[in-house]
Coordinates of C-alpha atoms and ligand atoms in Angstrom, one line a residue:
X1 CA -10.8 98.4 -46.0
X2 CA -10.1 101.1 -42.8
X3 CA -13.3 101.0 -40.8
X4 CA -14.1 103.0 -38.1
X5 CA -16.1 101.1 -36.1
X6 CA -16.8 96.9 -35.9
X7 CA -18.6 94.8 -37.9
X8 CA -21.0 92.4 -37.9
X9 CA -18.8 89.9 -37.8
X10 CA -16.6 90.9 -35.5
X11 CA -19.4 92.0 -32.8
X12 CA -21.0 88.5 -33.2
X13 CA -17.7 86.9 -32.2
X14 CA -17.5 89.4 -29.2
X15 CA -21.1 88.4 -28.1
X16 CA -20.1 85.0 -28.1
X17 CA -17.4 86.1 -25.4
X18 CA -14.8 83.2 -27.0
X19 CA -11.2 83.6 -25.9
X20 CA -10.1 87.3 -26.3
X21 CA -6.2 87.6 -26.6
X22 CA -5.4 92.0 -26.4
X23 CA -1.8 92.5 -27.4
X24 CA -1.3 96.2 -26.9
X25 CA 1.8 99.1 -27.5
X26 CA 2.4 102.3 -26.4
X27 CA -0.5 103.6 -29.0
X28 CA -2.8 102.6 -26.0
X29 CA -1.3 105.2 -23.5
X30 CA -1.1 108.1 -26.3
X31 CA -4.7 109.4 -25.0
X32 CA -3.5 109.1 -21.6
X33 CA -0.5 111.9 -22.2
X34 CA 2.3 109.4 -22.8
X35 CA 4.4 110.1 -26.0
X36 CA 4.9 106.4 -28.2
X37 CA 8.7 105.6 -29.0
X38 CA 7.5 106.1 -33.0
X39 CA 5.4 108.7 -33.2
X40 CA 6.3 112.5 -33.8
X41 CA 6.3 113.5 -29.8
X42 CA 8.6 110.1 -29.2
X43 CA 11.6 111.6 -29.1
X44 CA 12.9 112.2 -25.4
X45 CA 15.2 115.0 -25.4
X46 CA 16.0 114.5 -28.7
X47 CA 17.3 111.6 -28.2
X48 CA 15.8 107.8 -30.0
X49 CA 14.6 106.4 -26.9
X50 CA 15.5 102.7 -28.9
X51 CA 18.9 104.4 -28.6
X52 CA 18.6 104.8 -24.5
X53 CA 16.6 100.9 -24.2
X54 CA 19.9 99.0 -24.5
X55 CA 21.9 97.4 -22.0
X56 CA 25.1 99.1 -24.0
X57 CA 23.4 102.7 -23.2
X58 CA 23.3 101.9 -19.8
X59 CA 27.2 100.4 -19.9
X60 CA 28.2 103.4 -21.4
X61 CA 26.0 106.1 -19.4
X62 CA 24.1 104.8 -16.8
X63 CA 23.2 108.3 -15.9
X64 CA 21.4 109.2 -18.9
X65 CA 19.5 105.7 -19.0
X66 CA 18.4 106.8 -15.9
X67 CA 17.5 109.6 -16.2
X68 CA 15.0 108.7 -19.4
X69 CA 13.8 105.8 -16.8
X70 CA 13.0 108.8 -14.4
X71 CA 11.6 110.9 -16.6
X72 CA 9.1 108.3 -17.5
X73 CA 8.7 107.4 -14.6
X74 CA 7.4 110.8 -13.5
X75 CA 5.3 110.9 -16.6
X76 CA 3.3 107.4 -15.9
X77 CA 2.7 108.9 -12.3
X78 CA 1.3 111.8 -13.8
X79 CA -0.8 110.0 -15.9
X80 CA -4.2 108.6 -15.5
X81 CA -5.8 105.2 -17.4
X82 CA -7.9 106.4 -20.5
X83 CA -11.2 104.8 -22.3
X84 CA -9.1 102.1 -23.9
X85 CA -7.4 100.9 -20.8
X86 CA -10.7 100.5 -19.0
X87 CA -12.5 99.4 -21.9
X88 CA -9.8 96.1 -22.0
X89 CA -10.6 95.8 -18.4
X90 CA -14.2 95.4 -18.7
X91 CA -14.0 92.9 -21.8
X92 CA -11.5 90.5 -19.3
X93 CA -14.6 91.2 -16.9
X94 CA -17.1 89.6 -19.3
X95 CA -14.7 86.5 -20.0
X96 CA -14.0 84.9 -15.9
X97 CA -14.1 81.8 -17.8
X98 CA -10.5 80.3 -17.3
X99 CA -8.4 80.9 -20.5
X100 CA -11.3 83.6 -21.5
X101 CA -8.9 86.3 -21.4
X102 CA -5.8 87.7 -21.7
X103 CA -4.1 90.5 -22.2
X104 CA -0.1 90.7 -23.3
X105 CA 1.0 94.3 -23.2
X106 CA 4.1 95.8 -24.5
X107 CA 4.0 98.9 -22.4
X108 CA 5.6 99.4 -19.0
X109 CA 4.2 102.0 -17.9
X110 CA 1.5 100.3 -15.2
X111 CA -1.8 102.0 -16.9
X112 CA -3.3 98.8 -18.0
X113 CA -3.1 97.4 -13.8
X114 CA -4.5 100.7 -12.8
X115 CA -7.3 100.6 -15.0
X116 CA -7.9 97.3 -13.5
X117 CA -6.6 94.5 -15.7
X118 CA -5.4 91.3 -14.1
X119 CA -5.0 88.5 -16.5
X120 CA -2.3 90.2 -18.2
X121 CA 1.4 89.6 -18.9
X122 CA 4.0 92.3 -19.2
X123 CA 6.1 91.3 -22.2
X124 CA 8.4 94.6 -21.9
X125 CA 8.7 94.3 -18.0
X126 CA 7.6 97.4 -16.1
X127 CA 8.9 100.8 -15.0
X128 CA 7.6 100.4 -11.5
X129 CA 10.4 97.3 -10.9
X130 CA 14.2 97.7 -10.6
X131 CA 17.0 95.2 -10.9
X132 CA 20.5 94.5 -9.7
X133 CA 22.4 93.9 -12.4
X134 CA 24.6 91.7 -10.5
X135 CA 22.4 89.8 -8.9
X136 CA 19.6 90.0 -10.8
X137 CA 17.4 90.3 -7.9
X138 CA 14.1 92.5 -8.8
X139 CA 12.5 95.2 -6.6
X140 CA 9.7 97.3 -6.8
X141 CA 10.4 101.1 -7.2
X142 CA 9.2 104.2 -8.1
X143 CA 11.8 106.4 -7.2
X144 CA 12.7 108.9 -9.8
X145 CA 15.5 110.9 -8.0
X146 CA 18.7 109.1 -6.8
X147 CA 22.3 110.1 -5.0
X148 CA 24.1 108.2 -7.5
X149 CA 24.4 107.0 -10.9
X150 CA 23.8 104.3 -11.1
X151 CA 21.9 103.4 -8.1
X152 CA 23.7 100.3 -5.9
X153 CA 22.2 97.4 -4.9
X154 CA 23.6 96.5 -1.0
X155 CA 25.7 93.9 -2.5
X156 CA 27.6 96.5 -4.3
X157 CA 26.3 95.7 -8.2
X158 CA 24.5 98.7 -10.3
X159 CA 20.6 98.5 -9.8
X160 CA 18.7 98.9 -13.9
X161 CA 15.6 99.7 -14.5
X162 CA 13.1 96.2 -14.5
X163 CA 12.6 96.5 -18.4
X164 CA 13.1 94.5 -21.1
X165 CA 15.9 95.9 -23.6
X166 CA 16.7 95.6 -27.2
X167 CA 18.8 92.7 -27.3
X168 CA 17.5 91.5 -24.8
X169 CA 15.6 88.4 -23.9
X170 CA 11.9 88.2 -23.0
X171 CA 10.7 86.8 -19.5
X172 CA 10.4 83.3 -20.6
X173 CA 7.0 82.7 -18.5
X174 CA 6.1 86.0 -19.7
X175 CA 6.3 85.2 -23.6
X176 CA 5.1 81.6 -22.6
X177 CA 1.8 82.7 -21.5
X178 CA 1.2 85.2 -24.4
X179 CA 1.9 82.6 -27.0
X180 CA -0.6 80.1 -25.4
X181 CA -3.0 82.9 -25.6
X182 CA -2.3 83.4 -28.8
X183 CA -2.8 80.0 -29.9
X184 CA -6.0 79.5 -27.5
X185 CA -8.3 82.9 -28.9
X186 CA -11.0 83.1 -30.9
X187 CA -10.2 86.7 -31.4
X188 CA -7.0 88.6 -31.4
X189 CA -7.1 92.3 -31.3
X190 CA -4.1 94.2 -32.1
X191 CA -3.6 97.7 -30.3
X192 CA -1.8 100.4 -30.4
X193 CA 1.2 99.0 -31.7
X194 CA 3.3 99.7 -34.7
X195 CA 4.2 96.0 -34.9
X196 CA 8.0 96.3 -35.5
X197 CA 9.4 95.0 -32.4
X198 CA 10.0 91.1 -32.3
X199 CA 9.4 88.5 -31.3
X200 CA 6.1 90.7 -29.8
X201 CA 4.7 91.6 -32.9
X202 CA 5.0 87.7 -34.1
X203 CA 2.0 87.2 -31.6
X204 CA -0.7 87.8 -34.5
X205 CA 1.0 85.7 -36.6
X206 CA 0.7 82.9 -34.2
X207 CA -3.0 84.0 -33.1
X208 CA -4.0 83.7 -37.2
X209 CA -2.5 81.1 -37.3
X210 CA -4.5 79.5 -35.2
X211 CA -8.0 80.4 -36.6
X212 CA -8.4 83.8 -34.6
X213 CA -9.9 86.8 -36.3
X214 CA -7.6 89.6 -35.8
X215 CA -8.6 93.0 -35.6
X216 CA -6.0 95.9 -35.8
X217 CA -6.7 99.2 -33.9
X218 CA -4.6 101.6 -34.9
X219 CA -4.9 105.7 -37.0
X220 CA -1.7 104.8 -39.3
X221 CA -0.6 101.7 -41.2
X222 CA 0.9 99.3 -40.0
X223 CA 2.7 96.0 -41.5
X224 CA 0.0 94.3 -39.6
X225 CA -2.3 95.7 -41.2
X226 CA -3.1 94.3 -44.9
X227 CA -3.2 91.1 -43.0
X228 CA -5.7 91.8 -40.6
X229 CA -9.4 90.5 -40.5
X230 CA -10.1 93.7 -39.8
X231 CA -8.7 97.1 -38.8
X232 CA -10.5 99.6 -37.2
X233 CA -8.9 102.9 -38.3
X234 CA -8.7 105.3 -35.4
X235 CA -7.6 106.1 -31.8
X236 CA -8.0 103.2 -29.3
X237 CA -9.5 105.4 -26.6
X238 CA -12.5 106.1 -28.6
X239 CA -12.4 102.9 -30.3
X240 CA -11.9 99.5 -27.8
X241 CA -15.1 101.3 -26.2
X242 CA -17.5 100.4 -28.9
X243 CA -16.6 96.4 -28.5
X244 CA -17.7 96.7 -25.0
X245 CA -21.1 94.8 -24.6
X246 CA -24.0 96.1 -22.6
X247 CA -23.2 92.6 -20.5
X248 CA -19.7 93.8 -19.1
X249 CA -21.3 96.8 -17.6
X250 CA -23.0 95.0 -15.1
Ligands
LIG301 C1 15.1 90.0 -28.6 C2 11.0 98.3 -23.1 C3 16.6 88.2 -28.7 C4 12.0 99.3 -22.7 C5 11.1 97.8 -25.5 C6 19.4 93.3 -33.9 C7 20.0 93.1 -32.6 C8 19.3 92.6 -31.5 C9 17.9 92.4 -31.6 C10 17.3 92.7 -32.8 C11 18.0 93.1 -34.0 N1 17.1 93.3 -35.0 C12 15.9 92.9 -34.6 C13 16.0 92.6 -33.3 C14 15.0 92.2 -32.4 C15 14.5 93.4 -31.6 C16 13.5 94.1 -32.5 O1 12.4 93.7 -32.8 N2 13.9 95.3 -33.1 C17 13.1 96.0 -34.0 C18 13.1 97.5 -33.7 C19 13.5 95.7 -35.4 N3 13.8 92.9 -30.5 C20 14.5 92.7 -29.3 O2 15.6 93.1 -29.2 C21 13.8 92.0 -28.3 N4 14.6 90.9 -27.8 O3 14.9 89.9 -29.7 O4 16.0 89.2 -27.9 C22 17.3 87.3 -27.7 C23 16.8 86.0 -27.5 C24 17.5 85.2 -26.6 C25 18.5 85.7 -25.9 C26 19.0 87.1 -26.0 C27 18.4 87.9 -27.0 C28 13.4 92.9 -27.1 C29 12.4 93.9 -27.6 C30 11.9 94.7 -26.4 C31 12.6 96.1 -26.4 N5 12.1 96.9 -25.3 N6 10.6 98.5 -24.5 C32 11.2 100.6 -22.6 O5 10.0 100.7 -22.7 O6 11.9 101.6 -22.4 S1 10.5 97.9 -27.0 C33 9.6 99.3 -27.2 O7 9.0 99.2 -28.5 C34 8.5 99.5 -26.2 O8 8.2 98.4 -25.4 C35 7.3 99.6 -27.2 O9 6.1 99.1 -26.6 C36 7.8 98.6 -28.2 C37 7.0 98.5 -29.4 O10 6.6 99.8 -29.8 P1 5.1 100.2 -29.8 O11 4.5 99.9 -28.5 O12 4.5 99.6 -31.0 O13 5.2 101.8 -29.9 P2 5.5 102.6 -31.2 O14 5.8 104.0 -30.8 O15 6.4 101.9 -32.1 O16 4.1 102.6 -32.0 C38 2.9 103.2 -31.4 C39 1.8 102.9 -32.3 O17 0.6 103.4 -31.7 C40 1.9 103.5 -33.7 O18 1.5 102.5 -34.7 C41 0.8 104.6 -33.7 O19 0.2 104.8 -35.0 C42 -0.2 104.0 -32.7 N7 -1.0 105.0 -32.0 C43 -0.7 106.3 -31.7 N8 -1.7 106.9 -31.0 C44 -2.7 105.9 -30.9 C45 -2.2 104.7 -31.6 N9 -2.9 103.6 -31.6 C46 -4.2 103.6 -31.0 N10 -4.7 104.7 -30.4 C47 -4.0 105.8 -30.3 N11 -4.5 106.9 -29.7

């Protein structure tokens, strides 16, 4: 049944402040101005950004690759952290207890940091790093204009943008951590996700698994959510707010 805001149930757990595991998508950052790879504004160009996120598209035309990476790069600056963002910050706030909280986030766009979040792990990697491709060496950068395509690391190898790719392995410490914080919570809340993309979207399997009450915050359907404890049916800027106690104000 599609609620619109929590139960009982699920605000008793969150008084309890038990573990809190927060997997979040690109759903989160739609309030904040950024268009989701799914959704009706996620095209870029026209083109299927799951088209551009491959390391063939970047073998083929680095240019272009880069110049999506740029493009949302400019976007992220240009956008601020919304309700949701802040509201995950605040419930890590009321958990300091070690292995309290955490948040695994598939976005890259640095919103969740900004708003304030620290026990997080960036399954996806981030837009704000770079990496040579040779080398594998990683570098923070924000640049979104270059001389050359692709941009050259000093050792001569192509520089790519520090992000996770179809295809592609996840950060091994990075996926190690979210599992165990999926196997550790008491409650698992799914955002903004359209839980297609593996092995992240696995994570609530693992989390129910383990006993956790899951909770789905999402407008559409999803195939997470007939398996949900509960789904909260609606955007997660208006919605993570409401699970906010009065005690993570302070
Ligand atoms: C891996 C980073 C194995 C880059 C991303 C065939 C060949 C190879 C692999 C596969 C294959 N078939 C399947 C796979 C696995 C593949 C996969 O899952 N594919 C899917 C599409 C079927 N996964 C991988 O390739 C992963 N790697 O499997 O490696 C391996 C192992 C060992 C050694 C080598 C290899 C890597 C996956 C990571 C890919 N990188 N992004 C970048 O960002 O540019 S994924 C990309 O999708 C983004 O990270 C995004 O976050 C992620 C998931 O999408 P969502 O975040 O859910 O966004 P989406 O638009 O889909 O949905 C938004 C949702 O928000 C919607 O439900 C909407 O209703 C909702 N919403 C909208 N507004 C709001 C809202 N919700 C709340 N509030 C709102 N206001």
């Amino acid at each position: 049944m599609d609620r619109r805001s929590p139960s009982e149930t699920l605000l008793r757990l969150l008084g309890e402040r038990s573990a809190l595991f927060v997997l979040t998508g690109a759903g989160v950052s739609a309030e904040s101005g950024l268009a989701t790879f799914r959704g009706p504004d996620g095209l870029w160009e026209g083109r299927d950004p799951a088209s551009l996120a491959t390391p063939e598209a970047f073998a083929r035309d680095p240019e272009t690759v880069w110049r999506f990476y740029a493009w949302r790069r400019r976007q992220a600056r240009r956008a601020s952290p919304n309700a949701g963002h802040l509201a995950i910050a605040a419930l890590e706030r009321a958990r300091p207890q070690t292995d309290g909280f955490l948040l695994a986030t598939q976005n890259v766009d640095g919103l969740h940091e900004r708003a304030g979040s620290t026990r997080m792990v960036r399954l996806h990697g981030s837009l704000w790093r770079s990496r040579c491709a040779a080398e594998g060496v990683e570098i923070d950068d924000d640049r979104d204009e270059f001389d050359e395509f692709p941009p050259r690391c000093a050792c001569g190898g192509p520089i790519r943008p520090g992000v996770v790719w179809f295809g592609e392995a996840l950060p091994e410490a990075a996926w190690a951590l979210a599992e165990r914080g999926a196997r550790a919570c008491a409650i698992a809340i799914v955002a903004g996700t359209s839980s297609l993309v593996y092995p992240a979207a696995a994570l609530p399997d693992i989390a129910k698994r383990a006993g956790a009450y899951v909770v789905e915050i999402n407008p559409e359907h999803t195939p997470l959510s007939d398996w949900a404890h509960e789904r909260l049916a609606g955007p997660a800027g208006e919605i993570l707010p409401s699970l906010v106690g009065p005690e993570a104000h302070r």
